[in-house]
Tab-separated table of C-alpha atoms and ligand atoms in Angstrom:
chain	number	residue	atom	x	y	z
D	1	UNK	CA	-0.763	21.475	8.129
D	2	UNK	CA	-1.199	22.634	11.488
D	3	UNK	CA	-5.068	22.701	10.888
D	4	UNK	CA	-5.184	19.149	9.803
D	5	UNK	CA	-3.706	17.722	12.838
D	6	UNK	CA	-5.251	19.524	14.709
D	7	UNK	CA	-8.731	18.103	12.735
D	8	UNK	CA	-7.643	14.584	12.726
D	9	UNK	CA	-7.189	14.505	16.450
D	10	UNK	CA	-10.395	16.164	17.062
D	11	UNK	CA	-12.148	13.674	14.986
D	12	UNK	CA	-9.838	10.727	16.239
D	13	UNK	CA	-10.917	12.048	20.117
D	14	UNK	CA	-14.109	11.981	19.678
D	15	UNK	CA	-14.164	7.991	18.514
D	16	UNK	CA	-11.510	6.866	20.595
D	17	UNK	CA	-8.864	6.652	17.952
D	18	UNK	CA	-6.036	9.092	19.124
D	19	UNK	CA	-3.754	6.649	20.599
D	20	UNK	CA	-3.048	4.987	17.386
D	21	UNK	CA	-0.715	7.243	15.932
D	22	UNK	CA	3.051	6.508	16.252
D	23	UNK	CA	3.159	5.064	19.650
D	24	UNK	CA	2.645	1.653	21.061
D	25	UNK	CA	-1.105	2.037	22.400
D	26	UNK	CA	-3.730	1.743	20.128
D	27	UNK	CA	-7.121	0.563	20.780
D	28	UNK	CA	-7.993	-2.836	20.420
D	29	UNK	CA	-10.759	-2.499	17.119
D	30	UNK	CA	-12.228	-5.811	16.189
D	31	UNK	CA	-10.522	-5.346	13.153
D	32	UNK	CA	-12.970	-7.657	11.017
D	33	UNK	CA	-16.464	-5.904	10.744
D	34	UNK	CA	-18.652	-9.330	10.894
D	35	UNK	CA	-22.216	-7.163	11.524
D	36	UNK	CA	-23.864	-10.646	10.719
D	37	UNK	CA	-24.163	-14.190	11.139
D	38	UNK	CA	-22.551	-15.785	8.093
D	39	UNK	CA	-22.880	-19.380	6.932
D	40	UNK	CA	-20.580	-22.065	7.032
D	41	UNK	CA	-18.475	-20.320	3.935
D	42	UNK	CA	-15.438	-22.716	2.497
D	43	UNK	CA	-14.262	-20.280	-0.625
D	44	UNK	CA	-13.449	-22.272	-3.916
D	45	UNK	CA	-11.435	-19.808	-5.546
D	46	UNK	CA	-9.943	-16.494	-4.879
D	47	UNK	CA	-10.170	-13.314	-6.585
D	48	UNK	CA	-7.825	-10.168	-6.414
D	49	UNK	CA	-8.115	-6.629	-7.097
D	50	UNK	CA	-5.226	-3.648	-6.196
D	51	UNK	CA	-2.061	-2.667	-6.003
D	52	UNK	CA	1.072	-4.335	-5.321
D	53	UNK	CA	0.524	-5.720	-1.913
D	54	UNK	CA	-1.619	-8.115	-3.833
D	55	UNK	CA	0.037	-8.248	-7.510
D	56	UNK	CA	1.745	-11.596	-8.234
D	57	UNK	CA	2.861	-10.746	-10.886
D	58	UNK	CA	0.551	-8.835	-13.603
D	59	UNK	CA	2.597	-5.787	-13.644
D	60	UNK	CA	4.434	-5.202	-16.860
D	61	UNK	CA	8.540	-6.596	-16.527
D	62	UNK	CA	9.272	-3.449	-18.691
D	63	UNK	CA	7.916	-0.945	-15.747
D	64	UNK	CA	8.634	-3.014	-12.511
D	65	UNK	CA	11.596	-3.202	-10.429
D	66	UNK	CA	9.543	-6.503	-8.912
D	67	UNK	CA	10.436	-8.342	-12.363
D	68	UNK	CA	14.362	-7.482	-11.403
D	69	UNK	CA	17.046	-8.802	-9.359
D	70	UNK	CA	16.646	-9.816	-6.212
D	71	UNK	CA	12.917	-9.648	-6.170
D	72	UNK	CA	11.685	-13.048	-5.480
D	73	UNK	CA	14.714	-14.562	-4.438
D	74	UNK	CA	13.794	-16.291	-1.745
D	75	UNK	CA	10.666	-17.043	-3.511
D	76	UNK	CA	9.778	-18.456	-6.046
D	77	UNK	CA	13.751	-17.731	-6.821
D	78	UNK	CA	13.792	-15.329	-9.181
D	79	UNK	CA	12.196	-12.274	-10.246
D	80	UNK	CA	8.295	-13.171	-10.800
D	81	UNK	CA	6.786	-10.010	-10.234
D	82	UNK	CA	5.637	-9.874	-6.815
D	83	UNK	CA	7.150	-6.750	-4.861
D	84	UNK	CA	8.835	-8.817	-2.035
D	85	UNK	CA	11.743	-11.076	-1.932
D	86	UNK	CA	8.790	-14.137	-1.590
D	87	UNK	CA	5.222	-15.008	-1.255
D	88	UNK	CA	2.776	-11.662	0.040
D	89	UNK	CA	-0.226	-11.689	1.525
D	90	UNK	CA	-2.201	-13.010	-1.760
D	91	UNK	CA	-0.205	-16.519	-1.205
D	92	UNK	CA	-0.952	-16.731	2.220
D	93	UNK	CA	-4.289	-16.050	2.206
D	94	UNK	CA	-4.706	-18.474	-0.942
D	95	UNK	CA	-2.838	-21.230	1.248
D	96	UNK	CA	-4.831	-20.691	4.208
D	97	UNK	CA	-8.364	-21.230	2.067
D	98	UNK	CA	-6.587	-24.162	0.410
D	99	UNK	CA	-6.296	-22.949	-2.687
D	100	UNK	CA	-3.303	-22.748	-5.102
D	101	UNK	CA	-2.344	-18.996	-5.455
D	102	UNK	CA	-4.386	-17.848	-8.000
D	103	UNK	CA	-2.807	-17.127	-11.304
D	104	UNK	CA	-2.645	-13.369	-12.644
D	105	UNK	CA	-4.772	-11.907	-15.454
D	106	UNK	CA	-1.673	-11.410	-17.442
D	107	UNK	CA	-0.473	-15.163	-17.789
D	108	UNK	CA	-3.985	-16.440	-17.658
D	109	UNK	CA	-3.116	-17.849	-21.077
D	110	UNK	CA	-0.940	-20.045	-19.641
D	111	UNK	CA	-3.940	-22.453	-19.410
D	112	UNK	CA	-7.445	-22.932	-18.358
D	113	UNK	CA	-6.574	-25.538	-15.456
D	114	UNK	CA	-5.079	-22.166	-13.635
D	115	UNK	CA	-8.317	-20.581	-13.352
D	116	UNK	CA	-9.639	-22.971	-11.169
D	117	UNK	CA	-7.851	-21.166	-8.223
D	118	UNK	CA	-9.776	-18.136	-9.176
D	119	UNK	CA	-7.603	-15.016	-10.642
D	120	UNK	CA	-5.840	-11.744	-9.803
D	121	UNK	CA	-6.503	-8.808	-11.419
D	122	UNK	CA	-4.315	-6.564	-8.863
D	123	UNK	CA	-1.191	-4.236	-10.163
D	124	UNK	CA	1.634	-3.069	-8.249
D	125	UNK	CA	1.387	1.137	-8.353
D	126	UNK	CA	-2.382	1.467	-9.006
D	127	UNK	CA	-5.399	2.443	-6.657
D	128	UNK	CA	-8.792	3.370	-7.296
D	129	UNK	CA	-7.814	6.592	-9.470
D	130	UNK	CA	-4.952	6.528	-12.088
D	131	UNK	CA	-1.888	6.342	-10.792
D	132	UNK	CA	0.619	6.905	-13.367
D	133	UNK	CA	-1.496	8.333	-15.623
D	134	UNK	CA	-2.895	5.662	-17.044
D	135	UNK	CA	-0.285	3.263	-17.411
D	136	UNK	CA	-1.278	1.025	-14.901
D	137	UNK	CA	-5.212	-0.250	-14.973
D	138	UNK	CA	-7.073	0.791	-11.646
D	139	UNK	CA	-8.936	-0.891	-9.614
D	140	UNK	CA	-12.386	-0.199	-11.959
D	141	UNK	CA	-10.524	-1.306	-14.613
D	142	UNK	CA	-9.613	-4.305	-13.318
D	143	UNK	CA	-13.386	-4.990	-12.362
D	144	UNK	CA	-13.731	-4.453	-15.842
D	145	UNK	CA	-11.329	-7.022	-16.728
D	146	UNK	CA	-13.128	-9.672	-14.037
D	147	UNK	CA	-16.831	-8.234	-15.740
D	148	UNK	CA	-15.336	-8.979	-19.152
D	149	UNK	CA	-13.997	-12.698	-18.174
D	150	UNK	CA	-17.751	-13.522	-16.788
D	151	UNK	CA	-19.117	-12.135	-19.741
D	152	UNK	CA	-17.211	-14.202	-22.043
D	153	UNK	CA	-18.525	-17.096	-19.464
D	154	UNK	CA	-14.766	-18.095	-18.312
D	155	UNK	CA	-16.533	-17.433	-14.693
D	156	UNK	CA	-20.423	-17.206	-13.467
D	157	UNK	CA	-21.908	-15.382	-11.435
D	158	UNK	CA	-22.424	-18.738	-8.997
D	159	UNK	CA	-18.140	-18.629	-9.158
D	160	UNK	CA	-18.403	-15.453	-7.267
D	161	UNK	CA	-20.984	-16.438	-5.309
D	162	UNK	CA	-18.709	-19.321	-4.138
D	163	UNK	CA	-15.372	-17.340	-3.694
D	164	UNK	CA	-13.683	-15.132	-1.394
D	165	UNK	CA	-12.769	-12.035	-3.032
D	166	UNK	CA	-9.533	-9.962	-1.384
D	167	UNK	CA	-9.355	-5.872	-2.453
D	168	UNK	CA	-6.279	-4.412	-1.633
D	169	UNK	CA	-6.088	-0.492	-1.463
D	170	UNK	CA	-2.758	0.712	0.908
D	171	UNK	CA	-2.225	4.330	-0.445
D	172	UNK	CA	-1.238	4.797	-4.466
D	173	UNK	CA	-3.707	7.191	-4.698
D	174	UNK	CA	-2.147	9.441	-1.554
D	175	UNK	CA	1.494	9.234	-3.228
D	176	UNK	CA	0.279	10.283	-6.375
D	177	UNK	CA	-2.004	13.054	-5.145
D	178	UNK	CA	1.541	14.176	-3.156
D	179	UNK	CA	3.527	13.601	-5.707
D	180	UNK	CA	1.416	16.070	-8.322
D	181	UNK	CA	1.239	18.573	-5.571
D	182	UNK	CA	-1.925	18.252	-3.473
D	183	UNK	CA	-1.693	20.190	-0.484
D	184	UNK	CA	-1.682	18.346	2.959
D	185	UNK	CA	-4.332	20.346	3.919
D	186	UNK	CA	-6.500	18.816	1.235
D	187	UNK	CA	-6.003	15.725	1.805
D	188	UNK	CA	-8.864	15.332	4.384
D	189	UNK	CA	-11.281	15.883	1.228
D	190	UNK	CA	-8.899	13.843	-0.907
D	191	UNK	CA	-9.854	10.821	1.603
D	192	UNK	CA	-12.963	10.975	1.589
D	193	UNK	CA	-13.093	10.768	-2.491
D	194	UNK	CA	-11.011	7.987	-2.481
D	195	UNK	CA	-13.537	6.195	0.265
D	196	UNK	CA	-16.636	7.798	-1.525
D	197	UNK	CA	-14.765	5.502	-5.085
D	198	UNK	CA	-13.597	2.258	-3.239
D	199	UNK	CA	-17.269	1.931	-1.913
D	200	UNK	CA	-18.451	2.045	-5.722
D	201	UNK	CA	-15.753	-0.726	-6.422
D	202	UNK	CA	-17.011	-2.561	-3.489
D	203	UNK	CA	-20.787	-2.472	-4.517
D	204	UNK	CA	-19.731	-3.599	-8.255
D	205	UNK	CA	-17.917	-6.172	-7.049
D	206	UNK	CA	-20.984	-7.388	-4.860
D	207	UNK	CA	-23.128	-6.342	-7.594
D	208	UNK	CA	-21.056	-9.144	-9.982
D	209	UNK	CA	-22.306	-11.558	-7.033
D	210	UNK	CA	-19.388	-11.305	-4.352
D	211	UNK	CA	-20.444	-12.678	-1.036
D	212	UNK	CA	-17.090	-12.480	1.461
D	213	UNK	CA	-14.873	-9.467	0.443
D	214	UNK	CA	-12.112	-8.881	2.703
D	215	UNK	CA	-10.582	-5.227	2.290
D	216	UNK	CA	-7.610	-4.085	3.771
D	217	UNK	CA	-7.105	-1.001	5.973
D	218	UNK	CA	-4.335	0.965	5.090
D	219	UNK	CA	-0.691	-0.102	6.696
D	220	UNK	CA	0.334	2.439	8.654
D	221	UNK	CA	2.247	4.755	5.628
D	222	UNK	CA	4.381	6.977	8.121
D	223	UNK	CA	6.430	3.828	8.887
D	224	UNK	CA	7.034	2.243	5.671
D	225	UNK	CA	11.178	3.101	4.954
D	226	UNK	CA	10.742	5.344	2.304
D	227	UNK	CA	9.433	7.680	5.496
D	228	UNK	CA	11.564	6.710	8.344
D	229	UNK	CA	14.106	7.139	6.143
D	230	UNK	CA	15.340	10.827	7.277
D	231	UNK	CA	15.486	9.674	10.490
D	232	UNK	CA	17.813	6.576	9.541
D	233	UNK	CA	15.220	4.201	9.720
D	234	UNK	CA	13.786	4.953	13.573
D	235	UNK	CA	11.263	7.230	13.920
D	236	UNK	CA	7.457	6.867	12.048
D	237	UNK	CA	6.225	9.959	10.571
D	238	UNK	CA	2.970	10.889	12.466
D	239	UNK	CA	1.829	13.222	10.248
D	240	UNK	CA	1.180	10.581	7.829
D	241	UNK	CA	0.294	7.994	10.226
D	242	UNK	CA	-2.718	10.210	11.501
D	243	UNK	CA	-4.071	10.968	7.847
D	244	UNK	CA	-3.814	7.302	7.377
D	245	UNK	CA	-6.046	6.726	10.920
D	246	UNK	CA	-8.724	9.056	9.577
D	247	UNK	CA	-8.652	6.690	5.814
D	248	UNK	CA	-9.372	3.815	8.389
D	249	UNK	CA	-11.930	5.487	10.292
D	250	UNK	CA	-13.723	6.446	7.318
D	251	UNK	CA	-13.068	2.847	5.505
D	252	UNK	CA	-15.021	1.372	8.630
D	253	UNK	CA	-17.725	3.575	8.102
D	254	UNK	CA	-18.100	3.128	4.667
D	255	UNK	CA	-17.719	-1.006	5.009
D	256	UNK	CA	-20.554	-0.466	8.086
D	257	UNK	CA	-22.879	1.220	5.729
D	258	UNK	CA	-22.131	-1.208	3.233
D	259	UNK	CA	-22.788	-3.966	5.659
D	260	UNK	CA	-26.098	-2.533	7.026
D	261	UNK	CA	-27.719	-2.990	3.539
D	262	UNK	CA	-27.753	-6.455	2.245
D	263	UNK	CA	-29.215	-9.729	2.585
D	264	UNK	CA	-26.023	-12.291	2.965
D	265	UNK	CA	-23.127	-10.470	1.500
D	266	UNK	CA	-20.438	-9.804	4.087
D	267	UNK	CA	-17.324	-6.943	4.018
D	268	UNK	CA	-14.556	-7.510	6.082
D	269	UNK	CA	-11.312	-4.963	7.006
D	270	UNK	CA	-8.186	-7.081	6.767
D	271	UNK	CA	-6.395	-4.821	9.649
D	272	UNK	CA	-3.143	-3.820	8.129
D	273	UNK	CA	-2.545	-1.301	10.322
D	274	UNK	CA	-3.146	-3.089	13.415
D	275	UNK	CA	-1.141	-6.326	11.545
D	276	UNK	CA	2.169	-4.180	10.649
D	277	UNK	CA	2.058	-2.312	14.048
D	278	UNK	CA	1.562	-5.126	16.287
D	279	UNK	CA	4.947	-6.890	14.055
D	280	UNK	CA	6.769	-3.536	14.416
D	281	UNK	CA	6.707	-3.691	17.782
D	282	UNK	CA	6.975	-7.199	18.670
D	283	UNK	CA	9.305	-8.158	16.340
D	284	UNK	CA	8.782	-11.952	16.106
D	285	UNK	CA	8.565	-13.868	12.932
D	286	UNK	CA	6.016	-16.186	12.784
D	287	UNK	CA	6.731	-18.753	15.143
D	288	UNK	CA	7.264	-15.769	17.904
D	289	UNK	CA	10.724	-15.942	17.638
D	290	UNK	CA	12.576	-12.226	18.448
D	291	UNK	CA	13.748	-11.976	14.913
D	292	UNK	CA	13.011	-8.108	13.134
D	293	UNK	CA	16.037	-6.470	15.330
D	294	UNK	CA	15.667	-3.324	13.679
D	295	UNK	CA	11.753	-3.492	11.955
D	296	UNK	CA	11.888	-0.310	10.523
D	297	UNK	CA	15.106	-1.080	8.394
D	298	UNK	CA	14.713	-2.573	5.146
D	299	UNK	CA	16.673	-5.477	3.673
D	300	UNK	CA	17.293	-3.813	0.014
D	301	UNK	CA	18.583	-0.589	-0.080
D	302	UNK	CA	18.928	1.347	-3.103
D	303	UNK	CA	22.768	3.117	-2.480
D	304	UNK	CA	22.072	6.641	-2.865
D	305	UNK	CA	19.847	9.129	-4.027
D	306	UNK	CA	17.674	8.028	-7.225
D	307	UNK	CA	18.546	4.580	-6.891
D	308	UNK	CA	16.473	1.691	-5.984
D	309	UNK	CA	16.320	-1.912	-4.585
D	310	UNK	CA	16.920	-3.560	-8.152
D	311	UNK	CA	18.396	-0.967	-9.775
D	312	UNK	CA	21.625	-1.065	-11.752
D	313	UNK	CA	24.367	1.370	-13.224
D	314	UNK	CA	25.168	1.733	-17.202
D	315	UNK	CA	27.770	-1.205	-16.377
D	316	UNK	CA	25.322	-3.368	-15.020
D	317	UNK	CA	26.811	-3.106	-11.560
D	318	UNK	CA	24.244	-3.181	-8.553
D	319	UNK	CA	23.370	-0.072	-6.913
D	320	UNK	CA	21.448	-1.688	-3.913
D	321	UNK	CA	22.620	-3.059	-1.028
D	322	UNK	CA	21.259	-6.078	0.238
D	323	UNK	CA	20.261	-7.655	4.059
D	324	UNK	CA	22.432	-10.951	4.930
D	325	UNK	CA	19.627	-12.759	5.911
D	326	UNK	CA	15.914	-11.899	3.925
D	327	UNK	CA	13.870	-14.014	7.111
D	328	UNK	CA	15.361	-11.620	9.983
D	329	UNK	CA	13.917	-8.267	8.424
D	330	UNK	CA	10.503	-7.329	8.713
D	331	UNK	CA	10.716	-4.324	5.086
D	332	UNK	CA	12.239	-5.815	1.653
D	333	UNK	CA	12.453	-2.358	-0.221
D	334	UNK	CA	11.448	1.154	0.583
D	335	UNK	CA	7.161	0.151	0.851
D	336	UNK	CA	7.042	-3.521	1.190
D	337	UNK	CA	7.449	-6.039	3.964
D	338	UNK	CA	9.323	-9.701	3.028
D	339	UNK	CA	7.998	-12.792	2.757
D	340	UNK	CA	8.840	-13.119	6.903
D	341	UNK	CA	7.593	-9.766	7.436
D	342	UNK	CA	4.039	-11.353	5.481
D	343	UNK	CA	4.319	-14.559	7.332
D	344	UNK	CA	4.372	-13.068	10.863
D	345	UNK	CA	1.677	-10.311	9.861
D	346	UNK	CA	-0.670	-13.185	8.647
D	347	UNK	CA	-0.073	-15.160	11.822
D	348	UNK	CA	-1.767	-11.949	13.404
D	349	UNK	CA	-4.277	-12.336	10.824
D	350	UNK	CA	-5.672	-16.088	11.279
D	351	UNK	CA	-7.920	-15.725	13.711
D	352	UNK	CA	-9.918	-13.299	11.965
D	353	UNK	CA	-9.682	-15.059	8.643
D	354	UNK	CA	-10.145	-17.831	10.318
D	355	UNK	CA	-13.596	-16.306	11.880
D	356	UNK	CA	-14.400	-14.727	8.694
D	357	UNK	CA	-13.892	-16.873	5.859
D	358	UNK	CA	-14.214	-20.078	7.485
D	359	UNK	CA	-17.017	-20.745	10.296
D	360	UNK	CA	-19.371	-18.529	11.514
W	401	NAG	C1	-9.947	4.296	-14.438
W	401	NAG	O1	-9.188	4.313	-15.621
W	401	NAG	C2	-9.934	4.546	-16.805
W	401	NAG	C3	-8.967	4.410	-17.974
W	401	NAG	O2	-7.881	5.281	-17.818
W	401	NAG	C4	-10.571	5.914	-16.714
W	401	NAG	O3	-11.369	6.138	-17.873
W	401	NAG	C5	-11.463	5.970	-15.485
W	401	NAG	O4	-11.998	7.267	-15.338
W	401	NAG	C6	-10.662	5.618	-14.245
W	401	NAG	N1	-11.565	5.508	-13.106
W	401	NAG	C7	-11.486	6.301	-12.047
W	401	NAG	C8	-12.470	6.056	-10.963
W	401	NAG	O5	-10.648	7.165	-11.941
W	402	NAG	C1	-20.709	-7.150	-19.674
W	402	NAG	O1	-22.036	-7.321	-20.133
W	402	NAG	C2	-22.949	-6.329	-19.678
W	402	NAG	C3	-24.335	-6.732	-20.114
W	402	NAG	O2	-24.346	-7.024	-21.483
W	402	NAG	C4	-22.519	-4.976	-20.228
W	402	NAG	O3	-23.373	-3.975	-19.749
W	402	NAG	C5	-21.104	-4.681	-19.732
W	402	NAG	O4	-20.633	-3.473	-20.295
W	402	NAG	C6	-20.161	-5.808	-20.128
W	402	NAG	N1	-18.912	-5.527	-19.466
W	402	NAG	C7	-17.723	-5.621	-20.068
W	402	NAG	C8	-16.543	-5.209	-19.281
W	402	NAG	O5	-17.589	-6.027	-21.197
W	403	NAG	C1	5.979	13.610	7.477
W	403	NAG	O1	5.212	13.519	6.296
W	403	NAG	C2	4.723	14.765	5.840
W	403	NAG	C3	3.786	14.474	4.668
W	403	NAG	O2	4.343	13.584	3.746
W	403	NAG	C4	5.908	15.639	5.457
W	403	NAG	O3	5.427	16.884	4.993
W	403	NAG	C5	6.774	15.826	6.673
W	403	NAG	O4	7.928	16.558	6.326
W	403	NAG	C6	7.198	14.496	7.266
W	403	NAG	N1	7.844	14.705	8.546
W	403	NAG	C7	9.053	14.246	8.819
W	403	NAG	C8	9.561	14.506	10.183
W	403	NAG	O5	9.703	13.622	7.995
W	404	NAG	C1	-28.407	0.458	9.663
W	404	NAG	O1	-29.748	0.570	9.255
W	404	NAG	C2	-30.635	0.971	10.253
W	404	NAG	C3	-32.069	0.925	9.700
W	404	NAG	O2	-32.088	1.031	8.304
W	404	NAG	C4	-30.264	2.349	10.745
W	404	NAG	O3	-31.107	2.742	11.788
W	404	NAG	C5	-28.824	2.316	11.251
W	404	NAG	O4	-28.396	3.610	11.615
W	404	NAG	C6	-27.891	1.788	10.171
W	404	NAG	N1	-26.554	1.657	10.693
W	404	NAG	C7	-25.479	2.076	10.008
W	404	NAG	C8	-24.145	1.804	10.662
W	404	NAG	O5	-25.545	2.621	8.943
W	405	NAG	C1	-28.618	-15.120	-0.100
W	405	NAG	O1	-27.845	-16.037	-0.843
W	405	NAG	C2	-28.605	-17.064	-1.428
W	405	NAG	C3	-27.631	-18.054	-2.054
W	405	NAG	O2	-26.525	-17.433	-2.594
W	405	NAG	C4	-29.583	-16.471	-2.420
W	405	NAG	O3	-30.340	-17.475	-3.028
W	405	NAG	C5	-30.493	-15.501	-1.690
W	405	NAG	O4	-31.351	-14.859	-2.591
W	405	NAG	C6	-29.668	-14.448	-0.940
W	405	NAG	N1	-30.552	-13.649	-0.123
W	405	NAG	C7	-30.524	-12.337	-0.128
W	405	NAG	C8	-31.482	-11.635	0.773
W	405	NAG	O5	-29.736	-11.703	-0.832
């Protein structure tokens, strides 16, 4: 442990990253990587691939507390599948290109006019390994899915072409490796796998005829309530915030590279980190009002140990507790901001979109 901060600062040093971790001064990255000039680029539909910062709803209602009470009740009402209590970051990026949030693999069924909006492929839980086991699809998988659907000519290659395509990866892979007992100290190599597999996703997808992928960074993990929780919802773990600085660092690297080697593709970092941070410690919803009081607290609560935000005893009787007011708290559950907590971060997020997706 001691070895790997001690690496991760040394590396973090040395490219000016250090002041990131925990604390309220962090380097100003231009958190889109636009290495070149880009066309006039109006997307006509949107495609999705991840985990459940993007999922909608394709997640199965058998596995997911997002298909329970109160997910969703502030939008679209009731439980729809998306891990918040509303819209996430896949609605507001779909609103902000105009588009109609697209509709998930899963319920594609429900008709061919939905497709027109594009699709999403992403689940809650997976990343670019299995997850749990294989339960859930991961992310090449889900190109698979996309591969299949152009195959069977539901969408061409000039669809691609035409669309913005979002990838969200924000740290399934790290839990699980945790959770079957990787050691911290080989995590370092751990990150650099998953990297070394999201930049083989990220070719395929470009491969299929992508031209604007926007990929996200990774949120900054130490603060999400499932690890402030020991110290009552105050204090980000570090630890974890500087393994998730090195992800970044290498993500950047990776989307450089990536960047440096084609003709008019373009790969964008969506800044999580910098997005969640710069919310944390502001605290203002989206219109800049001083709303998130106390950002690291989350609005569902499961109500003790081995409960959740959704779950329920044999009786039926909740064993959550639940925030007064959803719009004045920045974390739903134990990972997952609110809608609010979306809505502010991707006010921080325009401009960049804005740059990105839109103009130059
Ligand atoms: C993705 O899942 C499939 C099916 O479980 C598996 O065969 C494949 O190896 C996985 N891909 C990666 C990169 O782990
Ligand atoms: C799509 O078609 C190509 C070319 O025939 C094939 O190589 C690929 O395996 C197919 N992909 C899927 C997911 O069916
Ligand atoms: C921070 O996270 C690491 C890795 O998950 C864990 O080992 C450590 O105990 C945590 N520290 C605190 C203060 O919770
Ligand atoms: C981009 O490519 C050029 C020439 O091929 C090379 O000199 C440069 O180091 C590359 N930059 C990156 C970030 O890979
Ligand atoms: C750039 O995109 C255009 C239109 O999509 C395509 O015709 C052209 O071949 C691409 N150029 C390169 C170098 O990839």
């Amino acid at each position: 442990m001691e070895f790997l901060i001690i690496f991760f600062h040394c590396l973090l040093l040395t490219t000016g990253y250090l002041c990131v971790q925990g604390s309220s001064h962090h380097r100003h990255q231009h958190h889109f990587h636009d290495s070149r000039q880009v066309y006039g680029f109006r997307p006509t539909k949107l495609f999705v691939f991840g985990d459940s910062y993007a999922d909608t709803g394709n997640i199965r209602k058998s596995f997911a507390d997002s298909w329970k009470e109160p997910y969703g009740s502030t939008f679209p009402g009731k439980p729809a599948g998306r891990f918040s209590d509303g819209r996430i970051l896949t609605d507001y990026l779909a609103k902000f290109l105009g588009l109609k949030s697209p509709v998930t693999y899963t319920w594609m069924n429900l008709g061919k006019q939905k497709w027109l909006n594009g699709m999403n492929f992403a689940y809650g839980g997976s990343g670019v390994f299995n997850t749990f086991g294989d339960l859930l699809p991961n992310m090449s998988t889900q190109i698979d899915f996309f591969e299949k659907l152009m195959n069977d000519s539901v969408y061409t290659k000039w669809d691609l072409q035409s669309s913005a395509v979002l990838v969200s990866l924000t740290g399934n892979d790290y839990g699980t490796y945790l959770a079957n007992g990787g050691a911290f100290q080989g995590l370092a190599s751990f990150i650099s796998k998953v990297i070394n597999q999201l930049e083989v996703n990220l070719k395929r997808v470009r491969r299929l005829g992508a031209r604007k992928i926007v990929v996200t960074s990774l949120p900054p993990l130490g603060c999400l309530p499932r690890s402030t929780e020991t110290s009552s919802f105050k204090k980000c773990n570090i630890t974890e915030n500087i393994a998730v600085s090195y992800h970044n660092l290498l993500l950047q690297q990776a989307v450089a590279k990536l960047n440096n080697k084609t003709g008019n593709s373009t790969i964008s970092i969506v800044d999580l980190f910098r997005s969640f941070t710069t919310v944390i410690e502001q605290k203002q919803d989206y219109l800049g009002n001083l709303k998130f009081e106390t950002p690291l607290k989350p609005c569902c609560i499961g109500k003790s140990d081995g409960y959740f935000c959704g779950s329920v005893d044999d009786k039926g009787a909740k064993m959550y507790t639940l925030c007064h007011d959803p719009k004045s708290v920045f974390f739903w559950d134990s990972s997952h901001p609110t809608e609010a907590g979306w809505q502010a971060m991707f006010t921080t997020l325009k401009p960049s979109f804005d740059r990105i997706l839109k103009y130059q």
